[in-house]
Coordinates of N, CA and C and ligand atoms in Angstrom, one line a residue:
M1 N 0.8 -1.2 0.0 CA 0.0 0.0 0.0 C 0.9 1.2 0.0
A2 N 2.1 1.1 -0.4 CA 3.0 2.2 -0.3 C 2.6 3.4 -1.1
F3 N 1.8 3.2 -2.2 CA 1.5 4.3 -3.1 C 0.4 5.1 -2.5
Y4 N -0.3 4.7 -1.4 CA -1.3 5.6 -0.8 C -0.7 6.4 0.3
S5 N -1.0 7.7 0.3 CA -0.4 8.6 1.4 C -1.0 8.1 2.7
E6 N -0.4 8.5 3.8 CA -0.9 8.2 5.1 C -2.3 8.8 5.3
K7 N -2.5 10.0 4.8 CA -3.8 10.6 5.0 C -4.9 9.8 4.3
V8 N -4.6 9.3 3.1 CA -5.6 8.5 2.3 C -5.9 7.3 3.2
M9 N -4.9 6.6 3.7 CA -5.1 5.4 4.4 C -6.0 5.7 5.7
N10 N -5.6 6.8 6.3 CA -6.4 7.2 7.5 C -7.8 7.5 7.2
H11 N -8.1 8.2 6.2 CA -9.5 8.5 5.9 C -10.3 7.3 5.3
F12 N -9.5 6.4 4.7 CA -10.2 5.1 4.2 C -10.5 4.2 5.4
Q13 N -9.6 4.1 6.4 CA -9.8 3.2 7.5 C -10.7 3.8 8.5
N14 N -10.7 5.1 8.7 CA -11.6 5.8 9.6 C -12.4 6.9 8.9
P15 N -13.2 6.6 8.0 CA -13.9 7.6 7.3 C -14.8 8.5 8.2
R16 N -14.7 9.8 8.0 CA -15.5 10.7 8.8 C -16.9 10.9 8.1
N17 N -17.9 11.1 9.0 CA -19.2 11.5 8.5 C -19.9 10.6 7.5
V18 N -19.7 9.3 7.7 CA -20.4 8.3 6.9 C -21.8 8.2 7.3
G19 N -22.7 8.0 6.4 CA -24.1 7.8 6.7 C -25.1 8.6 5.9
E20 N -26.3 8.8 6.4 CA -27.3 9.4 5.6 C -28.0 10.4 6.5
I21 N -28.4 11.6 6.0 CA -29.2 12.5 6.8 C -30.6 12.3 6.3
K22 N -31.4 11.8 7.2 CA -32.8 11.4 6.9 C -33.6 12.6 6.3
D23 N -33.5 13.8 7.0 CA -34.3 15.0 6.5 C -33.3 16.0 5.9
A24 N -32.5 15.4 4.9 CA -31.5 16.3 4.3 C -32.1 17.4 3.5
D25 N -31.5 18.6 3.5 CA -31.9 19.7 2.7 C -31.6 19.6 1.3
G26 N -30.5 18.8 1.0 CA -30.1 18.6 -0.4 C -29.4 17.2 -0.5
I27 N -29.6 16.6 -1.7 CA -28.9 15.3 -1.9 C -28.3 15.3 -3.3
G28 N -27.0 14.9 -3.4 CA -26.3 14.8 -4.7 C -25.8 13.5 -4.9
E29 N -26.0 13.0 -6.1 CA -25.5 11.6 -6.3 C -24.8 11.6 -7.7
V30 N -23.6 11.0 -7.6 CA -22.9 10.9 -8.9 C -22.3 9.5 -9.0
G31 N -22.2 9.1 -10.3 CA -21.6 7.8 -10.6 C -20.3 8.0 -11.4
N32 N -19.3 7.2 -11.2 CA -18.1 7.3 -11.9 C -18.1 6.5 -13.2
P33 N -18.1 7.2 -14.3 CA -18.2 6.4 -15.6 C -17.0 5.5 -15.8
V34 N -15.9 5.8 -15.2 CA -14.7 4.9 -15.4 C -14.9 3.5 -14.8
C35 N -15.5 3.5 -13.6 CA -15.5 2.2 -12.9 C -16.9 1.8 -12.4
G36 N -17.9 2.8 -12.6 CA -19.3 2.4 -12.2 C -19.6 2.6 -10.7
D37 N -18.6 3.1 -9.9 CA -18.8 3.4 -8.5 C -19.8 4.6 -8.3
M38 N -20.4 4.6 -7.1 CA -21.4 5.6 -6.8 C -21.1 6.3 -5.5
M39 N -21.5 7.6 -5.5 CA -21.3 8.4 -4.2 C -22.6 9.3 -4.1
T40 N -23.1 9.3 -2.8 CA -24.2 10.2 -2.5 C -23.8 11.1 -1.3
F41 N -24.1 12.4 -1.5 CA -23.9 13.3 -0.4 C -25.2 13.9 0.1
Y42 N -25.3 14.0 1.4 CA -26.5 14.6 2.0 C -26.0 15.9 2.8
I43 N -26.8 16.9 2.7 CA -26.4 18.2 3.4 C -27.5 18.7 4.2
K44 N -27.1 19.4 5.3 CA -28.1 20.1 6.1 C -27.6 21.6 6.1
V45 N -28.5 22.5 5.8 CA -28.1 23.9 5.6 C -28.7 24.7 6.7
K46 N -27.9 25.6 7.3 CA -28.5 26.6 8.3 C -27.8 27.9 8.1
D47 N -28.5 29.0 7.9 CA -28.0 30.3 7.7 C -27.0 30.3 6.6
D48 N -27.3 29.7 5.5 CA -26.4 29.7 4.3 C -25.1 28.9 4.5
K49 N -25.0 28.1 5.6 CA -23.8 27.4 5.9 C -24.1 25.9 5.9
L50 N -23.1 25.1 5.6 CA -23.3 23.6 5.7 C -23.1 23.2 7.2
E51 N -24.3 23.0 7.8 CA -24.3 22.6 9.2 C -23.8 21.1 9.4
D52 N -24.3 20.3 8.4 CA -23.9 18.9 8.5 C -23.7 18.3 7.1
V53 N -22.8 17.4 6.9 CA -22.6 16.8 5.6 C -22.3 15.3 5.9
K54 N -23.1 14.4 5.2 CA -22.8 13.0 5.3 C -22.8 12.4 4.0
F55 N -22.2 11.2 3.9 CA -22.1 10.6 2.5 C -22.2 9.1 2.6
K56 N -22.6 8.5 1.5 CA -22.5 7.0 1.4 C -21.8 6.8 0.1
T57 N -20.7 6.0 0.1 CA -19.9 5.7 -1.1 C -19.9 4.2 -1.3
F58 N -20.3 3.9 -2.5 CA -20.2 2.5 -2.9 C -19.0 2.5 -3.9
G59 N -17.8 2.4 -3.4 CA -16.7 2.5 -4.3 C -15.4 2.0 -3.6
C60 N -14.3 2.4 -4.3 CA -13.0 1.9 -3.8 C -12.5 2.7 -2.6
G61 N -11.4 2.3 -2.1 CA -10.8 3.0 -0.9 C -10.5 4.4 -1.2
A62 N -10.0 4.7 -2.3 CA -9.6 6.1 -2.7 C -10.9 7.0 -2.7
A63 N -12.0 6.4 -3.2 CA -13.3 7.1 -3.3 C -13.8 7.4 -1.9
I64 N -13.6 6.4 -1.0 CA -14.1 6.6 0.4 C -13.3 7.7 1.1
A65 N -12.0 7.6 0.9 CA -11.1 8.6 1.5 C -11.4 10.0 0.9
V66 N -11.7 10.1 -0.3 CA -12.1 11.4 -1.0 C -13.4 11.9 -0.4
S67 N -14.4 11.1 -0.2 CA -15.7 11.5 0.3 C -15.5 12.0 1.7
S68 N -14.7 11.3 2.5 CA -14.5 11.6 3.9 C -13.8 13.0 4.0
M69 N -12.8 13.2 3.1 CA -12.1 14.5 3.1 C -13.0 15.6 2.7
V70 N -13.8 15.4 1.7 CA -14.8 16.4 1.2 C -15.7 16.8 2.3
S71 N -16.2 15.8 3.0 CA -17.2 16.1 4.1 C -16.5 17.0 5.2
E72 N -15.3 16.6 5.5 CA -14.5 17.3 6.6 C -14.3 18.8 6.2
I73 N -13.9 18.9 4.9 CA -13.5 20.3 4.4 C -14.8 21.1 4.4
A74 N -15.9 20.5 4.0 CA -17.2 21.2 3.7 C -17.9 21.7 4.9
I75 N -17.9 20.9 6.0 CA -18.7 21.3 7.2 C -18.3 22.6 7.7
G76 N -19.3 23.5 7.9 CA -19.0 24.8 8.5 C -18.8 25.9 7.4
K77 N -18.6 25.4 6.2 CA -18.4 26.4 5.1 C -19.7 27.0 4.6
T78 N -19.6 28.2 4.0 CA -20.8 28.8 3.4 C -21.1 28.0 2.1
L79 N -22.3 28.1 1.6 CA -22.6 27.4 0.3 C -21.6 27.8 -0.8
E80 N -21.3 29.1 -0.8 CA -20.5 29.7 -1.8 C -19.0 29.1 -1.7
E81 N -18.6 29.1 -0.5 CA -17.2 28.5 -0.2 C -17.2 27.0 -0.6
A82 N -18.3 26.3 -0.3 CA -18.3 24.9 -0.6 C -18.4 24.6 -2.1
M83 N -19.0 25.6 -2.8 CA -19.0 25.4 -4.3 C -17.7 25.6 -4.9
N84 N -16.8 26.3 -4.1 CA -15.4 26.5 -4.7 C -14.5 25.4 -4.3
I85 N -14.9 24.4 -3.6 CA -14.0 23.2 -3.3 C -13.9 22.4 -4.7
T86 N -12.7 22.1 -5.0 CA -12.5 21.4 -6.3 C -12.0 20.0 -6.0
N87 N -12.2 19.1 -7.0 CA -11.7 17.8 -6.8 C -10.1 17.7 -6.7
A88 N -9.5 18.6 -7.4 CA -8.0 18.7 -7.3 C -7.6 19.1 -5.9
M89 N -8.3 20.0 -5.3 CA -8.0 20.5 -4.0 C -8.1 19.4 -3.0
V90 N -9.1 18.5 -3.1 CA -9.4 17.4 -2.2 C -8.2 16.4 -2.4
A91 N -7.8 16.1 -3.6 CA -6.7 15.2 -3.8 C -5.5 15.7 -3.2
K92 N -5.3 17.0 -3.3 CA -4.1 17.6 -2.7 C -4.1 17.5 -1.2
E93 N -5.3 17.8 -0.6 CA -5.4 17.7 0.9 C -5.1 16.3 1.4
L94 N -5.4 15.3 0.5 CA -5.1 13.9 0.9 C -3.7 13.5 0.7
G95 N -2.9 14.5 0.3 CA -1.5 14.2 0.0 C -1.3 13.5 -1.3
G96 N -2.2 13.7 -2.2 CA -2.1 13.1 -3.5 C -2.7 11.7 -3.6
L97 N -3.0 11.3 -4.9 CA -3.5 10.0 -5.1 C -2.7 9.4 -6.3
P98 N -2.5 8.1 -6.3 CA -1.8 7.5 -7.4 C -2.5 7.9 -8.7
P99 N -1.7 8.0 -9.8 CA -2.3 8.5 -11.1 C -3.4 7.6 -11.5
N100 N -3.4 6.3 -11.3 CA -4.5 5.5 -11.8 C -5.7 5.6 -10.9
K101 N -5.6 6.4 -9.8 CA -6.7 6.5 -8.9 C -7.2 8.0 -8.9
M102 N -6.7 8.8 -9.7 CA -7.1 10.2 -9.8 C -8.6 10.3 -10.2
H103 N -9.0 9.3 -11.0 CA -10.4 9.4 -11.5 C -11.4 9.2 -10.3
C104 N -10.9 8.6 -9.3 CA -11.8 8.4 -8.1 C -12.0 9.7 -7.4
S105 N -11.1 10.6 -7.5 CA -11.2 11.9 -6.8 C -12.2 12.8 -7.5
N106 N -12.6 12.4 -8.7 CA -13.5 13.2 -9.5 C -15.0 13.2 -9.0
L107 N -15.2 12.3 -8.1 CA -16.6 12.2 -7.6 C -16.9 13.1 -6.5
G108 N -16.0 13.3 -5.5 CA -16.3 13.9 -4.3 C -16.9 15.3 -4.3
A109 N -16.1 16.3 -4.8 CA -16.6 17.6 -4.8 C -17.8 17.7 -5.8
T110 N -17.9 17.0 -6.8 CA -19.0 17.0 -7.7 C -20.3 16.6 -7.0
A111 N -20.2 15.5 -6.2 CA -21.4 15.1 -5.5 C -21.9 16.1 -4.5
L112 N -20.9 16.8 -3.8 CA -21.2 17.8 -2.9 C -21.9 19.0 -3.6
H113 N -21.4 19.4 -4.7 CA -21.9 20.5 -5.5 C -23.4 20.2 -5.9
K114 N -23.6 18.9 -6.3 CA -24.9 18.5 -6.8 C -25.9 18.6 -5.6
A115 N -25.4 18.3 -4.4 CA -26.3 18.3 -3.2 C -26.7 19.8 -3.0
I116 N -25.7 20.7 -3.1 CA -26.0 22.1 -2.9 C -26.9 22.7 -4.0
E117 N -26.8 22.2 -5.2 CA -27.7 22.6 -6.3 C -29.1 22.1 -6.0
D118 N -29.2 20.9 -5.5 CA -30.5 20.3 -5.2 C -31.1 21.2 -4.1
Y119 N -30.4 21.6 -3.1 CA -30.9 22.4 -2.0 C -31.4 23.8 -2.6
K120 N -30.6 24.4 -3.5 CA -31.0 25.7 -4.1 C -32.3 25.5 -4.9
N121 N -32.4 24.4 -5.7 CA -33.6 24.2 -6.5 C -34.8 24.0 -5.6
K122 N -34.6 23.3 -4.5 CA -35.7 23.1 -3.5 C -36.2 24.5 -2.9
Q123 N -35.2 25.3 -2.7 CA -35.5 26.7 -2.1 C -36.3 27.5 -3.1
K124 N -35.9 27.4 -4.4 CA -36.7 28.1 -5.4 C -38.1 27.6 -5.5
E125 N -38.3 26.3 -5.4 CA -39.6 25.7 -5.5 C -40.5 26.2 -4.4
K126 N -39.9 26.3 -3.2 CA -40.6 26.8 -2.1 C -41.2 28.2 -2.3
K127 N -40.4 29.0 -3.0 CA -40.8 30.5 -3.2 C -42.1 30.6 -4.1
Ligands
FES1 FE1 -14.2 3.5 -8.7 FE2 -12.2 4.4 -7.4 S1 -12.2 2.6 -8.6 S2 -14.1 5.4 -7.6

């Protein structure tokens, strides 16, 4: 496992914020076209900030580590700040990913952004 950074291994073995938010304000789901793995993010929003973020990832170790890191970075951020989180940023925070695993990092921030968009659409519907 030498090609995984310590941070990746840590987040894979002890993923933070795993689970589902039953009354989520927004849900974002993405599939990885390369391998078929799936990731779902659930968000709770309060005062324009991400109060809680949880995820369920049906995928490889790198995808789990990426989801865990995204959730950790995102909690407490404003919606705008969270929209500025990029997949590359997450991979960097994890101390990098092996080149053949970079495609796994493409899910994380995208799923989070989709959950935020879902929340915004729901807000519009309410108005
Ligand atoms: Fe599918 Fe990593 S192999 S997300």
